GROMACS .gro file of C-alpha atoms in nm:
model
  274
    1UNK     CA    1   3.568 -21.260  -3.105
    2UNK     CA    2   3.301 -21.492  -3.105
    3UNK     CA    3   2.923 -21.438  -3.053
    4UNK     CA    4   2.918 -21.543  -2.717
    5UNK     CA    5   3.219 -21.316  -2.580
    6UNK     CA    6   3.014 -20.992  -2.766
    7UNK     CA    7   2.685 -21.106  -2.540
    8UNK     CA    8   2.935 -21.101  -2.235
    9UNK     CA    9   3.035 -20.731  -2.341
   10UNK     CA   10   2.659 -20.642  -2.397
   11UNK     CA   11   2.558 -20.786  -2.117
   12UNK     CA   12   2.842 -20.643  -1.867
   13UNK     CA   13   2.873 -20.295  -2.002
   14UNK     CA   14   2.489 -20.253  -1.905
   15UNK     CA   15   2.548 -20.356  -1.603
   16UNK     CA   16   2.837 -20.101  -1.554
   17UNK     CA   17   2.627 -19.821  -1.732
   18UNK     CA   18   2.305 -19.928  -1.468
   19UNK     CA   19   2.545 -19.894  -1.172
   20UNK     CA   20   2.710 -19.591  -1.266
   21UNK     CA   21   2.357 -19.445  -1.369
   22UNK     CA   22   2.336 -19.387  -0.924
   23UNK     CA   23   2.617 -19.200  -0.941
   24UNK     CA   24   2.557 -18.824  -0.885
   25UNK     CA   25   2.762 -18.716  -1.140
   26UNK     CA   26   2.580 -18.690  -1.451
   27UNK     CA   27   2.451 -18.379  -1.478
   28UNK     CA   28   2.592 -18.090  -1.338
   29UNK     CA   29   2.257 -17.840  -1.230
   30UNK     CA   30   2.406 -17.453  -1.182
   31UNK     CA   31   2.089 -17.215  -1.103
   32UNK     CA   32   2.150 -16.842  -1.067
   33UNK     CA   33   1.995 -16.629  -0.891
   34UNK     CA   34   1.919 -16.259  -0.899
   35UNK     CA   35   1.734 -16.014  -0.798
   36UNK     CA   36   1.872 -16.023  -0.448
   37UNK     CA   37   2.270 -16.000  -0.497
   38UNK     CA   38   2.407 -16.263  -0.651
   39UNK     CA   39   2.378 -16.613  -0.565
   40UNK     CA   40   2.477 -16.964  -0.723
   41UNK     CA   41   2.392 -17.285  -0.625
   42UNK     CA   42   2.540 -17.563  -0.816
   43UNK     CA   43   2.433 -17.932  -0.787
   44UNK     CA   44   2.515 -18.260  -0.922
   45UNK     CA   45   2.209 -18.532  -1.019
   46UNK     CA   46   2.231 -18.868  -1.153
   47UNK     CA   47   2.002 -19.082  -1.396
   48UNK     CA   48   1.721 -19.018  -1.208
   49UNK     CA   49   1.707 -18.710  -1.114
   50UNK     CA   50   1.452 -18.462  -1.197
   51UNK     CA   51   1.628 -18.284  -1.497
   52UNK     CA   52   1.723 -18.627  -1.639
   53UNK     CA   53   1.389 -18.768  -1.659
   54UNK     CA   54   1.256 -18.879  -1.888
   55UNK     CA   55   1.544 -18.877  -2.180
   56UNK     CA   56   1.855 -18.940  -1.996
   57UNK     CA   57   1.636 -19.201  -1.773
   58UNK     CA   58   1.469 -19.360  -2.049
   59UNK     CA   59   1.817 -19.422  -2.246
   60UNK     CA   60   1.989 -19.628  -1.943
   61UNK     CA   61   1.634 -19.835  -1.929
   62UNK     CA   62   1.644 -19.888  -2.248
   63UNK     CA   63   2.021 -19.948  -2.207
   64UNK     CA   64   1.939 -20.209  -1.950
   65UNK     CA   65   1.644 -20.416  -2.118
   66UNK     CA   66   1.931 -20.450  -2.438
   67UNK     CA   67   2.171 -20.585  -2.182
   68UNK     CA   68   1.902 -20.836  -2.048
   69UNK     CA   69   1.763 -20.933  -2.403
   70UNK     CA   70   2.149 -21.014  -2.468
   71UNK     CA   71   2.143 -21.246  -2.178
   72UNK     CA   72   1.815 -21.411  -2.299
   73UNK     CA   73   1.949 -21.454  -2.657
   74UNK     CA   74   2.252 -21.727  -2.514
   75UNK     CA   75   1.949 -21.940  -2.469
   76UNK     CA   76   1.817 -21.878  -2.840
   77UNK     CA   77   1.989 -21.749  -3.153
   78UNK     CA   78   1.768 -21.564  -3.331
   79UNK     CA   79   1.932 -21.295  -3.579
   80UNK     CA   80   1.616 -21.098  -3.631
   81UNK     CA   81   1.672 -21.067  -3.233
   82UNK     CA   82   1.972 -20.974  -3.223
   83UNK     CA   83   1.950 -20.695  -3.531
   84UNK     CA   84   1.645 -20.520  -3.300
   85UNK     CA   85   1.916 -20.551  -3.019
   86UNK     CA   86   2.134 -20.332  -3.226
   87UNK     CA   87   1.823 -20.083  -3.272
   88UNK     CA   88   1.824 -20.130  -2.968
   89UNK     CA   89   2.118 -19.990  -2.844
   90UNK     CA   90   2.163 -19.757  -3.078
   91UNK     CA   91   1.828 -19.534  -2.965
   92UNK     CA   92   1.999 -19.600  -2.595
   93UNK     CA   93   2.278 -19.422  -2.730
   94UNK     CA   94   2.111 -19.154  -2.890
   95UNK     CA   95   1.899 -19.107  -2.548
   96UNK     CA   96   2.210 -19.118  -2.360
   97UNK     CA   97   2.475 -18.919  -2.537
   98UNK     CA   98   2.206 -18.603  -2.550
   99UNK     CA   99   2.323 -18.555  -2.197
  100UNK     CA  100   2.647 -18.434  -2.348
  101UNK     CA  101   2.476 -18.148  -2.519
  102UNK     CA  102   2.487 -17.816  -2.260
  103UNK     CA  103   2.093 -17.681  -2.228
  104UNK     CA  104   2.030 -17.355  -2.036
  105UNK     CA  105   1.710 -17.138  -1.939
  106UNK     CA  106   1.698 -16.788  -1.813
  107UNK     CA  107   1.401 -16.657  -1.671
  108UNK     CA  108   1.294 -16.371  -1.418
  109UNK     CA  109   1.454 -16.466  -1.137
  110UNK     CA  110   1.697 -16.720  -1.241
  111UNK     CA  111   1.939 -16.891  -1.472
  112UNK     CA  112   2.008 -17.205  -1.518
  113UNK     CA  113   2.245 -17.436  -1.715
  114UNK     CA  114   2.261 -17.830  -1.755
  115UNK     CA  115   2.613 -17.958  -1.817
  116UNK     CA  116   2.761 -18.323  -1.859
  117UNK     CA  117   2.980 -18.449  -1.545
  118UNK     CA  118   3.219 -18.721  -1.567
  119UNK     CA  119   2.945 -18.990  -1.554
  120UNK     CA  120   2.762 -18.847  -1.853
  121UNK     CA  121   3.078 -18.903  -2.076
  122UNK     CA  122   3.145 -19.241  -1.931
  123UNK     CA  123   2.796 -19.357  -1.943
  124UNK     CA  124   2.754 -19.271  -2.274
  125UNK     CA  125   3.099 -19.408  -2.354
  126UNK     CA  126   2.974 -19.755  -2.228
  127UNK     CA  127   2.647 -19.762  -2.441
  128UNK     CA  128   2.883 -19.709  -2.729
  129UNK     CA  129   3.059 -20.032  -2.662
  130UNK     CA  130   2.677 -20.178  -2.644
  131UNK     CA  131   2.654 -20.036  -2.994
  132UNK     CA  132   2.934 -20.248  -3.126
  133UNK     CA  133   2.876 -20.577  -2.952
  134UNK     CA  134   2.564 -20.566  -3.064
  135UNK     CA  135   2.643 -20.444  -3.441
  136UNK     CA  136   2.892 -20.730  -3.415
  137UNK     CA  137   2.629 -20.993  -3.281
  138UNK     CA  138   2.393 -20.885  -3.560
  139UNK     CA  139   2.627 -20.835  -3.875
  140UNK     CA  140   2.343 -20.598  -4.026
  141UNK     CA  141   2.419 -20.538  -4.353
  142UNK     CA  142   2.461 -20.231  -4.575
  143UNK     CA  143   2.075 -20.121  -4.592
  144UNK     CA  144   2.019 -20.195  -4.207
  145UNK     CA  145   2.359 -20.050  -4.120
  146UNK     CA  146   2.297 -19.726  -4.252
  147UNK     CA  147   1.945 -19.761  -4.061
  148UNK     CA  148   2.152 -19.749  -3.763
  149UNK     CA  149   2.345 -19.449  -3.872
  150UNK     CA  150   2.031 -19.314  -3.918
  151UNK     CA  151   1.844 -19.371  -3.587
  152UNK     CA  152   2.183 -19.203  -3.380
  153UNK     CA  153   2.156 -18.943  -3.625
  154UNK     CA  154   1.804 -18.864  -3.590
  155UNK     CA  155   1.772 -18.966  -3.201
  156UNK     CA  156   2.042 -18.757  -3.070
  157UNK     CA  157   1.961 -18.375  -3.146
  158UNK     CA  158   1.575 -18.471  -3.061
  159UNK     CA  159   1.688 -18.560  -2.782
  160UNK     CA  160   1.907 -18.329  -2.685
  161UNK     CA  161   1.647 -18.032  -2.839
  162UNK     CA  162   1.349 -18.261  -2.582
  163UNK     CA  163   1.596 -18.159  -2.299
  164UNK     CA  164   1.589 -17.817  -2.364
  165UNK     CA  165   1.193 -17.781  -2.404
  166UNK     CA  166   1.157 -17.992  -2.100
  167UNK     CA  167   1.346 -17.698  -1.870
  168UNK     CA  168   1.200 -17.443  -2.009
  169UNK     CA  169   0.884 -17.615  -1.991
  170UNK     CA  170   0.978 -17.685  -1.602
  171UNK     CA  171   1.120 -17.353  -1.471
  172UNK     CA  172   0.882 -17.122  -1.740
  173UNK     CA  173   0.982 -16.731  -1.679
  174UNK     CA  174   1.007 -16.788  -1.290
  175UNK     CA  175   0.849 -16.448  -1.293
  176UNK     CA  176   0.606 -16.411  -0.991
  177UNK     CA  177   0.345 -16.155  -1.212
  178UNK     CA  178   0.206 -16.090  -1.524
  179UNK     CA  179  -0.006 -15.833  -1.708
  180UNK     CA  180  -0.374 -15.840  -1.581
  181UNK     CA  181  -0.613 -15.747  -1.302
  182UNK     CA  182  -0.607 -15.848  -0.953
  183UNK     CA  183  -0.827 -15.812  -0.668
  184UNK     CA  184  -0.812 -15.777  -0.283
  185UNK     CA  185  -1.093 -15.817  -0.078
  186UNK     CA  186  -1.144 -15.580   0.202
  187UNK     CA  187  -0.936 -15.675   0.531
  188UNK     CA  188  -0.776 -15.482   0.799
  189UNK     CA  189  -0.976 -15.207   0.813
  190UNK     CA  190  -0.924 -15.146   0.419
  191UNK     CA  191  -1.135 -15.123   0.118
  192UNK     CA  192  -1.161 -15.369  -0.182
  193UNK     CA  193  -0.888 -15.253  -0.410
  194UNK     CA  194  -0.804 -15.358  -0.727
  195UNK     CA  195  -0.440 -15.373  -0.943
  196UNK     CA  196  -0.377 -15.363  -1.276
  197UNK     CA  197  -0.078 -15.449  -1.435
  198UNK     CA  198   0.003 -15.353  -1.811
  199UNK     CA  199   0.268 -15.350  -2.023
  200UNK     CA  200   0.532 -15.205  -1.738
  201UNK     CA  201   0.276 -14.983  -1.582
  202UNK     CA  202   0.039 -15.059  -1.271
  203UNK     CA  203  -0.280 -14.856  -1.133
  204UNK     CA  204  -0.403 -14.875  -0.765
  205UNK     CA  205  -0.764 -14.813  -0.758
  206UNK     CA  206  -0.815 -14.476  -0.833
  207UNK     CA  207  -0.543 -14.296  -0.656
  208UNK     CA  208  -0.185 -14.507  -0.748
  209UNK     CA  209  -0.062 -14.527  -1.121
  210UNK     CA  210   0.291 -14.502  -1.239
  211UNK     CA  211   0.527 -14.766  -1.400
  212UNK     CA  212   0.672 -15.111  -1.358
  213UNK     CA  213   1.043 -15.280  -1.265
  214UNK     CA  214   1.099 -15.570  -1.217
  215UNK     CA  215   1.448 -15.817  -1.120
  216UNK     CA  216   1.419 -16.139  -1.039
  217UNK     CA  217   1.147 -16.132  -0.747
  218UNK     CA  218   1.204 -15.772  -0.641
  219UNK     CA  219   0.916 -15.551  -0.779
  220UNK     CA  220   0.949 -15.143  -0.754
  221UNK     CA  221   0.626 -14.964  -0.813
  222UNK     CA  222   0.824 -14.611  -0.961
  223UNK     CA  223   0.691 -14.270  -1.057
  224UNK     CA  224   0.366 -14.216  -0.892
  225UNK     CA  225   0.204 -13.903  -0.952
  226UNK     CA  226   0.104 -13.935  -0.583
  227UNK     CA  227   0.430 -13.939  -0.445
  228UNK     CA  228   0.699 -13.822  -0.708
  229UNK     CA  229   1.018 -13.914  -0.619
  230UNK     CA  230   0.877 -14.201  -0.374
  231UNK     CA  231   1.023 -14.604  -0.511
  232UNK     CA  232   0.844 -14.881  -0.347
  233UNK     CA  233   1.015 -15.169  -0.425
  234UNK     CA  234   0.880 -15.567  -0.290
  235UNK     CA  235   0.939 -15.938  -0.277
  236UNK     CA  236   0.645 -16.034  -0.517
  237UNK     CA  237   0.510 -16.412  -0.452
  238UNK     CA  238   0.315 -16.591  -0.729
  239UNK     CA  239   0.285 -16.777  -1.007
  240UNK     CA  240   0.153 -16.619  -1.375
  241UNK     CA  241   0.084 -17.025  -1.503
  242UNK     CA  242  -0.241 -17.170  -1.366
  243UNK     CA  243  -0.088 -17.347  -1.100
  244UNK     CA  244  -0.075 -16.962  -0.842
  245UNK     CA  245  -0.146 -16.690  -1.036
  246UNK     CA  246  -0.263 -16.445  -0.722
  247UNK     CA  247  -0.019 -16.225  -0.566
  248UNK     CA  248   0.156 -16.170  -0.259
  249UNK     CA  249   0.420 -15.859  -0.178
  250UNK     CA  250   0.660 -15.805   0.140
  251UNK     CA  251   0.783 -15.517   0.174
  252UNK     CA  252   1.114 -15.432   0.177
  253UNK     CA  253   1.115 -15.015   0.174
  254UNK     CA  254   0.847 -14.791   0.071
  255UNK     CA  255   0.760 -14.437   0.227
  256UNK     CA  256   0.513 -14.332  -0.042
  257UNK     CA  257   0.205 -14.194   0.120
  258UNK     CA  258   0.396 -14.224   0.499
  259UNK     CA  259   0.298 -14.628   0.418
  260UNK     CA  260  -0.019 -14.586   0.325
  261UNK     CA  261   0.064 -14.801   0.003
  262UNK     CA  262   0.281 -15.047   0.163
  263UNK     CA  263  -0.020 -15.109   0.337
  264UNK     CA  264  -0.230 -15.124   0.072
  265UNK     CA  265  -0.001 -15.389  -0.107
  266UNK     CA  266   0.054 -15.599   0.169
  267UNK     CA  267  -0.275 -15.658   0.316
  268UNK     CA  268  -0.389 -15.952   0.238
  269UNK     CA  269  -0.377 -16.203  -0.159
  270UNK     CA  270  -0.438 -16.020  -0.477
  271UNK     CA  271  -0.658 -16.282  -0.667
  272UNK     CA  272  -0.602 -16.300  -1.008
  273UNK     CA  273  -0.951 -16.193  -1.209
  274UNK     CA  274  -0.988 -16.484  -1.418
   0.00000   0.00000   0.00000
């Protein structure tokens, strides 16, 4: 096949991979949660959704712009064009075909796991039919070709190993509180208090102290010396990364001190002491 019908291929296979990138069906997005029975919610994204971006996005532009330059070499036949074509495509592939690699990330309050859909193994299917019009178009030869080898090779599990950083980057321990000391002003009739929380344990001003469990965003303040036998157990609200790390609680049951600490806890934001 001629030089001309491989540019047709190039050129028509990105478009097919740039149409199918809308498709919500590359990456299949299954977050568990816990903490509060069990509950899954499973979605579907496409190129462009948040857990694709940047790698899986970057390989169809990339994808794309070797498709185009394919279309703007009929005009001009330059081999040292068409060779960085091939490059070209072959980092698209390496981008793309990362999506096929499951990634997961299990935190506090949630799991999650990435998984290829249908679109994932055709998309990358298609930028491997890029790969050989364009390894046909250029004719690289043995150094360059093993270049090539070398670039899939390399690309792929950095990719794939980018994904993985980038969601746990993203979702971090989903945990709403971490060890350290927080403060509530006065409000409601009550004193300025302050928590600590170390290492499993917790202290309320002077006259709360016991220990620490936590699942998902339930919190249970256990073993109090001031009411043995008493669980208190709460919806913690927050953020331990700089973006909120005060605290809020809601109670959900908690008859230590007839209330007296449910009211404590719930009055009000516990600012983190910075």
């Amino acid at each position: 096949m001629g030089r001309t019908r491989w540019l047709a291929v190039l050129a028509a296979t990105g478009a097919a991979v740039l149409a199918l990138s809308f498709v919500r069906a590359w990456i299949a997005h299954d977050r568990i949660l816990n903490g509060e029975g069990y509950r899954e919610v499973l979605t579907t994204v496409n190129a462009w959704g948040s857990v694709a971006v940047p790698i899986l996005s970057a390989g169809i532009v990339i994808a794309v712009t070797v498709a185009l330059g394919g279309l703007w070499s009929l005009r001009r036949h330059d081999a040292r064009f068409d060779l960085l074509l091939a490059f070209g495509a072959a980092l698209a592939f390496g981008l793309v075909a990362a999506t096929l690699v499951p990634v997961s990330q299990a935190g506090q309050a949630s799991r999650i796991d990435l998984s290829p859909g249908w679109a994932a193994v055709a998309g990358t299917a298609g930028v491997a039919v890029m790969v050989v019009a364009a390894i046909a178009m250029a004719r690289p030869g043995r150094t360059q070709s093993l270049a090539l080898v070398v670039v899939v090779v390399v690309v792929l599990p950095l990719a794939a190993g980018g994904r993985w950083l980038g969601l746990q980057e993203r979702e971090g321990s989903n945990q709403a509180w971490s060890d350290g000391s927080y403060t509530r002003a006065a409000s409601d009739g009550l004193p300025a208090m302050t928590l600590v929380i170390d290492d499993g344990t917790y202290r309320i001003g002077d006259r709360w102290s016991g220990r620490l469990e936590g699942l998902g965003r339930n919190l249970s303040f256990i073993d109090d010396s001031a009411c043995p036998g008493a669980r208190g157990t709460y919806h913690a609200h927050g953020d331990p990364r700089p973006l909120d790390p005060d605290l809020r609680f809601v109670k959900l049951i908690d008859t230590c001190g007839d209330g007296e600490r449910a009211r404590v806890l719930t009055t009000g934001i516990w600012l983190r002491d910075r």
